[in-house]
Coordinates of C-alpha atoms and ligand atoms in Angstrom, one line a residue:
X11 CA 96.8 124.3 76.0
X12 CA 96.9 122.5 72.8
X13 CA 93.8 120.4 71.8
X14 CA 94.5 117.4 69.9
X15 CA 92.2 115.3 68.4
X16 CA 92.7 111.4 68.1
X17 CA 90.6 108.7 66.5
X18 CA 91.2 105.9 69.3
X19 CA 92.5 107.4 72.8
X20 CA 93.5 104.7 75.8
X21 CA 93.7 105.7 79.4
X22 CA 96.2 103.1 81.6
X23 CA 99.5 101.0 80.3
X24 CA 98.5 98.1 82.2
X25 CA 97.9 94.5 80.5
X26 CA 94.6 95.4 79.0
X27 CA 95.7 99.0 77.7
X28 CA 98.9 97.9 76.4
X29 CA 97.3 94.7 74.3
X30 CA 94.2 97.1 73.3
X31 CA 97.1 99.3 72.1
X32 CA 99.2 96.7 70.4
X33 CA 95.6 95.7 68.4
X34 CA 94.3 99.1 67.8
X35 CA 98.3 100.2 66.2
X36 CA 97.9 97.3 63.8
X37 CA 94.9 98.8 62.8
X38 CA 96.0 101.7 61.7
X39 CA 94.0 103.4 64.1
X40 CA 97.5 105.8 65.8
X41 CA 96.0 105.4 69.0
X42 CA 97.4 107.0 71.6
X43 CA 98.0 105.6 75.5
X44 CA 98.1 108.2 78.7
X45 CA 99.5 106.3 81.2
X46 CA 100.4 108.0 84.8
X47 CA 104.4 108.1 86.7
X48 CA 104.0 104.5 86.9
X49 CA 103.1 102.7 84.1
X50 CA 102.6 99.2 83.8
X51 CA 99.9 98.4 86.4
X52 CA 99.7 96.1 89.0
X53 CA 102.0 93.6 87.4
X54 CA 104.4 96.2 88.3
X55 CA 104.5 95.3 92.0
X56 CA 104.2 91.8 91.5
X57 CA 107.9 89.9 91.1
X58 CA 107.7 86.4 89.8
X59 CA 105.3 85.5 86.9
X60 CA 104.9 82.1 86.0
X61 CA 101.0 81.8 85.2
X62 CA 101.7 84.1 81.8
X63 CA 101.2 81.6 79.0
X64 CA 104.3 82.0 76.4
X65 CA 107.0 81.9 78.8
X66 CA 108.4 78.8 80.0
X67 CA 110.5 80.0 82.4
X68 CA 109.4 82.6 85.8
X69 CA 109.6 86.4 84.1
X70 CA 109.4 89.3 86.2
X71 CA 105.9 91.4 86.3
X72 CA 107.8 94.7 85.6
X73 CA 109.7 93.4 82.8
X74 CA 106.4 92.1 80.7
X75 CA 105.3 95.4 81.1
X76 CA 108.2 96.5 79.7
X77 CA 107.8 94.1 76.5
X78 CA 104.4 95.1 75.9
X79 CA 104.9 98.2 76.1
X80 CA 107.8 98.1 73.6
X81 CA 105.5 96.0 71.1
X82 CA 103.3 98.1 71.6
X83 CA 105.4 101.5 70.7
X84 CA 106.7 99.4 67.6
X85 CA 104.0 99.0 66.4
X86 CA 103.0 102.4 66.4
X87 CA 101.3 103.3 69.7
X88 CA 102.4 106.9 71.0
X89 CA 102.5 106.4 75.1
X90 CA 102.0 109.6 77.0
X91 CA 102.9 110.4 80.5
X92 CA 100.0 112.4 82.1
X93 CA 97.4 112.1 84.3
X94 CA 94.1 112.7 83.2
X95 CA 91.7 115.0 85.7
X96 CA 88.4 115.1 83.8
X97 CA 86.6 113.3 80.9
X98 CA 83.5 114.6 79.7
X99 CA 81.8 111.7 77.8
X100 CA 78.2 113.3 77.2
X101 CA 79.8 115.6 74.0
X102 CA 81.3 114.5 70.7
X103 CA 83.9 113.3 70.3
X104 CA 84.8 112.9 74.2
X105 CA 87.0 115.5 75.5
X106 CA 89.9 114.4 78.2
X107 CA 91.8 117.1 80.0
X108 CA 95.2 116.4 81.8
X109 CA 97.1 117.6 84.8
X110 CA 100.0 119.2 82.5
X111 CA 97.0 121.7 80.8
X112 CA 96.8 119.6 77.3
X113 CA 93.3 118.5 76.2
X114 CA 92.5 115.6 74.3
X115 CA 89.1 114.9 71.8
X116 CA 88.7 111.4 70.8
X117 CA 86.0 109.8 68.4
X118 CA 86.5 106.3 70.9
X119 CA 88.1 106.3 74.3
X120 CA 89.3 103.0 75.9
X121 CA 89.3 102.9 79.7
X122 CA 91.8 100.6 81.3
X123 CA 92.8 102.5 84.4
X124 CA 92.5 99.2 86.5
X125 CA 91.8 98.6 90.3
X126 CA 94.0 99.2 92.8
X127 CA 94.1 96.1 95.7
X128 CA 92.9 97.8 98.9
X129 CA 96.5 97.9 101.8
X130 CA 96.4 97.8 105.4
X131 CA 98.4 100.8 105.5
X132 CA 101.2 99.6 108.0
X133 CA 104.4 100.4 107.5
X134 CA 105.9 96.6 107.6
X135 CA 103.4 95.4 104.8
X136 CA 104.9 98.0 102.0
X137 CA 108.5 97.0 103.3
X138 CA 107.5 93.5 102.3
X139 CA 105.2 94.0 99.3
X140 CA 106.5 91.5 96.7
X141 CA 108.7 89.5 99.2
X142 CA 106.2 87.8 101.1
X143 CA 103.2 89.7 101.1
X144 CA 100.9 89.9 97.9
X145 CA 97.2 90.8 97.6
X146 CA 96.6 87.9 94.3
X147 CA 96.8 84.5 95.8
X148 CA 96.4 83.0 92.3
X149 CA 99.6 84.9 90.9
X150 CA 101.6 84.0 93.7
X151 CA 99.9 81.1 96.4
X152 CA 102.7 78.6 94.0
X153 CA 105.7 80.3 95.8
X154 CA 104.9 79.2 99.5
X155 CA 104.7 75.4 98.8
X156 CA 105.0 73.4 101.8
X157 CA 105.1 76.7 103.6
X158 CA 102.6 78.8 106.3
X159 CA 100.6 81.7 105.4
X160 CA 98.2 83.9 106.9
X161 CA 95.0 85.6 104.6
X162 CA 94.1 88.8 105.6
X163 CA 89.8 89.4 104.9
X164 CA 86.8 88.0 105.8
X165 CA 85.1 89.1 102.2
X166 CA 84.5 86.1 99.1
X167 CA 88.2 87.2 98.0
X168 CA 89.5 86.3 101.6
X169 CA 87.8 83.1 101.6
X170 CA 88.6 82.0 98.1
X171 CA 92.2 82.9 98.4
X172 CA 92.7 81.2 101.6
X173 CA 91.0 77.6 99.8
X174 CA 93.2 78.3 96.9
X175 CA 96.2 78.3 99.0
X176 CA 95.4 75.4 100.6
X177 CA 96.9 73.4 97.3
X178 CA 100.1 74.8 98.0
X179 CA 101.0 75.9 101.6
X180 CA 100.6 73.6 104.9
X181 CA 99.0 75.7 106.8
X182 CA 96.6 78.7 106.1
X183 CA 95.7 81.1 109.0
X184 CA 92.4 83.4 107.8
X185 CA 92.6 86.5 110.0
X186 CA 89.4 88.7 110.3
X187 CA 88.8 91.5 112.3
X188 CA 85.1 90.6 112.9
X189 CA 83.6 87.3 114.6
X190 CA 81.6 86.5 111.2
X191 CA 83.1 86.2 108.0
X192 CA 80.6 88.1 104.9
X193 CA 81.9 85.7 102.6
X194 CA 79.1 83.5 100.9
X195 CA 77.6 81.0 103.5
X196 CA 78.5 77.7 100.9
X197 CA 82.3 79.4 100.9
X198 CA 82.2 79.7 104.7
X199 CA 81.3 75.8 105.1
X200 CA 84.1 74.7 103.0
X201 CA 86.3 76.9 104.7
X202 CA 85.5 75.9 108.4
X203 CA 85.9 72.0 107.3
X204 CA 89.0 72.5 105.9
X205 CA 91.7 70.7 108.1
X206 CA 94.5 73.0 107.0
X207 CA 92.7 76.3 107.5
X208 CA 92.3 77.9 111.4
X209 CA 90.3 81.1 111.6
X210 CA 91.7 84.0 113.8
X211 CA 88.9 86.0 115.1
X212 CA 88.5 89.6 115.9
X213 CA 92.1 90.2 115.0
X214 CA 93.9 92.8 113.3
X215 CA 97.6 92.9 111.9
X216 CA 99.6 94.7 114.4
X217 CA 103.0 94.0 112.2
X218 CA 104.5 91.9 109.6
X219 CA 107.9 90.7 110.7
X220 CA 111.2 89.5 108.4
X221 CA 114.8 89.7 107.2
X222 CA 116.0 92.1 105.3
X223 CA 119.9 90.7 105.3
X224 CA 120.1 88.0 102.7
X225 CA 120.2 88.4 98.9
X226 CA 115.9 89.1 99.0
X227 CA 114.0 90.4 101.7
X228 CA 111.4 87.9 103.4
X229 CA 108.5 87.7 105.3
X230 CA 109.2 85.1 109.1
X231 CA 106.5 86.1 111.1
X232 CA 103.1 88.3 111.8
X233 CA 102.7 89.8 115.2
X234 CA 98.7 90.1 115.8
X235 CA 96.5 91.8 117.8
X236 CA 93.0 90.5 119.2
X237 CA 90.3 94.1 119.6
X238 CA 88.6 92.4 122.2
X239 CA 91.1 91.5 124.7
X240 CA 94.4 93.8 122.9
X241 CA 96.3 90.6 123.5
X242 CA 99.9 90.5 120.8
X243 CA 100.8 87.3 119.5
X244 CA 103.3 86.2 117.1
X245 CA 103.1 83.4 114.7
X246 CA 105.5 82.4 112.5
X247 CA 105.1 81.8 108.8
X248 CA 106.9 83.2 105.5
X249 CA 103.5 84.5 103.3
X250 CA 100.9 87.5 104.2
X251 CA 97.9 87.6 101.5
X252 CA 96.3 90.6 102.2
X253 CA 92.3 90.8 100.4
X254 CA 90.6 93.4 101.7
X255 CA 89.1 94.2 98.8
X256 CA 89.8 96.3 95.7
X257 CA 88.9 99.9 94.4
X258 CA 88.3 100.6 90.6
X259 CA 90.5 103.2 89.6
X260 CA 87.0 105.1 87.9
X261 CA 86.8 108.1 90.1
X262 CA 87.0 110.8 87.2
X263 CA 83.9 109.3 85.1
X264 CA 81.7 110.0 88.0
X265 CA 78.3 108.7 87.0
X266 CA 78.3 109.3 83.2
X267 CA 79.0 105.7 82.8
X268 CA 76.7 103.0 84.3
X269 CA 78.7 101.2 87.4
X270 CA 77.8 98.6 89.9
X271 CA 78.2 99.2 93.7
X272 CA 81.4 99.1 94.2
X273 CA 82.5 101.4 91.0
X274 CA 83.3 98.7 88.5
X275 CA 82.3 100.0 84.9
X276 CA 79.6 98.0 83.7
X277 CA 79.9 96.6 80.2
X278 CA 78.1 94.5 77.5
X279 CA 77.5 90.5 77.7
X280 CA 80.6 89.3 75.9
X281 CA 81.3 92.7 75.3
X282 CA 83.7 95.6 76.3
X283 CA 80.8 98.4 75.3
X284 CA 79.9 100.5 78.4
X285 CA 76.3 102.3 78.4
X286 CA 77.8 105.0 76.4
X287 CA 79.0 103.8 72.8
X288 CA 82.2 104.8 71.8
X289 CA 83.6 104.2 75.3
X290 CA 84.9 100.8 76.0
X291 CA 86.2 99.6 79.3
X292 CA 89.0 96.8 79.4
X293 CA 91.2 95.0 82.4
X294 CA 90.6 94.9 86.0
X295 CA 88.4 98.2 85.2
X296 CA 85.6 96.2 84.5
X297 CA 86.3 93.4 86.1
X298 CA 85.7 91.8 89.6
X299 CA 86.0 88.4 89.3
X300 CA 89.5 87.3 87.6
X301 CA 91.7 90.2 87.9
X302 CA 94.7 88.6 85.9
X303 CA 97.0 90.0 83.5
X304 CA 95.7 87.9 80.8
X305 CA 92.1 88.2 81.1
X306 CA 92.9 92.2 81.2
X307 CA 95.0 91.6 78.0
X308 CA 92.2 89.6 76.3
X309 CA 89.8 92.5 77.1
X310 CA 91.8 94.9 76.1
X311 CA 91.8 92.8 73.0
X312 CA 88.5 92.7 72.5
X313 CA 88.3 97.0 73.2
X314 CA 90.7 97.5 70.3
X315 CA 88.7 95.1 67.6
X316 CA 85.2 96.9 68.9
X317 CA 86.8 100.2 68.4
X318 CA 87.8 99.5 65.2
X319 CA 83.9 98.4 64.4
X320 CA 82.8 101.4 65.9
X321 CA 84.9 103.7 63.9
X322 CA 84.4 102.2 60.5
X323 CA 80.3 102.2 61.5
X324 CA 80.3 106.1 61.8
Ligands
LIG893 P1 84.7 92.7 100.5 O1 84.6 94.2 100.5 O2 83.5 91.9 100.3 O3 85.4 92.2 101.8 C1 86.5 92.8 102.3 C2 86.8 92.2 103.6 O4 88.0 92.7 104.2 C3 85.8 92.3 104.7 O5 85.6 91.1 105.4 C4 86.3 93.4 105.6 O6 86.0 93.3 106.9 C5 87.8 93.3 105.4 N1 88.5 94.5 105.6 C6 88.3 95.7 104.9 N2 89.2 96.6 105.2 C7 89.9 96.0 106.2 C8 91.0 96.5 107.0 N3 91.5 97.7 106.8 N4 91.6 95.7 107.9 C9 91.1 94.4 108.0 N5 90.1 93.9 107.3 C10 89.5 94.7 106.4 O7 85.8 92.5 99.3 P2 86.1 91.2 98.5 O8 87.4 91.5 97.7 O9 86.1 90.0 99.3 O10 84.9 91.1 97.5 C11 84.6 92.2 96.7 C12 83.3 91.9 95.9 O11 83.7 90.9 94.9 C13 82.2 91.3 96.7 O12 81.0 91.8 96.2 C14 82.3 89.9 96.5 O13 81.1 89.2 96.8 C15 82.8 89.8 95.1 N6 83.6 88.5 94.9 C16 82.9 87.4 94.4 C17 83.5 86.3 94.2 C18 82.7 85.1 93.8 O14 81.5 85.3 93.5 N7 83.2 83.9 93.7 C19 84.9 86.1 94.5 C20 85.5 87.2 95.0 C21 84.9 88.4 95.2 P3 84.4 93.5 107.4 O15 83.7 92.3 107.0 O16 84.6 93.7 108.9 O17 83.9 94.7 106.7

């Protein structure tokens, strides 16, 4: 069970620990990045990516993952594949122990473990999960121009996504498995006027239908079910937004760091400082409100030049 002790250790390979990496190499700081089986993030189960800026052409989500994690490694980031089961934060410097038995100490520790959009859990919705269903209406809503969707959520995100898609598909169906939406009452009104949105109430989604035959799989149809009346009905349309919320991936801090409600890490005003110095949280970690890959990477930017502050200060 070797300890090893590292001046600037990163937990999570998405956007925001891969740029915080790429920073904190060219700093001379040899951080290092513990990233789990999958690394990469959420863009990893995204497809098409054409809100990146730098690329004029669509990219694929897996494949800038894969480029920053190269930059990153070239420029002299060591990437480990563990999973780390405990952090104890309230000793110096911070101790980290992983699922394969190895410990880690680290003078500054960068969090980026990211949220993790909150599934239905049917079977139907995994099958299509990048081929017609998304849970980011931003990163994809472009792809069903001219097209039907149906929002899944009756939350701000629900709300929101379905107005935002309204600039792109014809019609927008907001399904909600309660009679009143707990989306923000001004978000509500704008929602209800809206002449291409129609609200289906007390509904759940039995199944999401499509073809698997030609050269990419896609999303025809939802079947639905009403919980009042258990009535199925099928509508047809080629997009399934599912925002049922998110969960912070901050489980193994527990409560050494400040969090709010929902178990976002709390940092600094214009800031990635959490309420204990020397740990830093970057990406979708700490963030409820824009969850994209380049506000994560501009975080993570920010951890890696506040780490390197830190360090010098002590
Ligand atoms: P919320 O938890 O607020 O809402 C989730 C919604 O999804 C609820 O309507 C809930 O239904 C529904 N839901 C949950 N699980 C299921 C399920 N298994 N099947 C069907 N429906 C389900 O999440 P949001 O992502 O909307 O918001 C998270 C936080 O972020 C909130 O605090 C929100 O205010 C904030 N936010 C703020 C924004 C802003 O200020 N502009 C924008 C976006 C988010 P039910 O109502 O029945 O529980």
């Amino acid at each position: 069970m070797p300890n090893k002790h590292k001046k600037v250790l990163i937990l999570g390979s998405g956007a925001a620990g891969l740029t915080a990496a790429i920073y904190s190499a060219r700093a001379n700081l040899k951080p290092i990045l513990i990233h789990g089986m999958q690394p990469g993030g959420q863009m990893t189960i995204t497809t098409d990516v054409e809100n990146y800026p730098g690329f004029p052409d669509v990219i694929q989500g897996p494949w800038l993952m894969e480029q920053m994690q190269s930059q990153a490694e070239n420029v002299g980031t060591k990437m480990i594949t563990d999973t780390v089961v405990s952090a104890k934060l309230n000793v110096r410097p911070f101790e980290l122990v992983c699922d394969s038995g190895d410990t880690y100490t680290t003078d500054a520790l960068i969090i980026s473990t990211g949220a993790q959009a909150k599934w239905l859990g049917i079977d139907s919705e995994k099958k299509y999960q990048g081929f017609g269903v998304s849970a980011c209406a931003t990163c994809d809503g472009f792809f069903y121009r001219g097209k039907e969707v149906a929002v899944i959520g009756g939350g701000n995100t629900a709300v929101e996504e379905a107005l935002y898609l309204t600039n792109h598909a014809e019609k927008v169906k907001l399904i909600h498995r309660r009679d009143t939406l707990r989306a923000e009452k001004l978000l509500q009104e704008r929602l209800f006027s809206h002449p291409k949105i129609e609200i289906i109430w007390n509904t759940v989604v039995d199944e999401i239908m499509g073809n698997t035959e030609g050269p990419m799989p896609e999303v025809t149809g939802i079947s639905l079910k009403n919980i009042k009346t258990n009535e199925i009905t099928q509508h047809n349309l080629q997009g399934v937004f599912v925002a049922i919320g998110h969960t912070p991936n901050t489980e193994i801090f527990g409560d050494q760091l400040d969090k709010d409600a929902e178990g976002y890490i709390i940092t600094k005003p214009d800031s990635t400082a959490t309420s204990i110095p020397g740990v830093f949280a970057a990406g979708d970690v700490q963030d409820n409100v824009y969850r994209q890959a380049i506000t994560a990477a501009g975080t993570g930017c920010m951890a890696a030049l506040e780490v390197e502050k830190f360090i010098a200060e002590q």
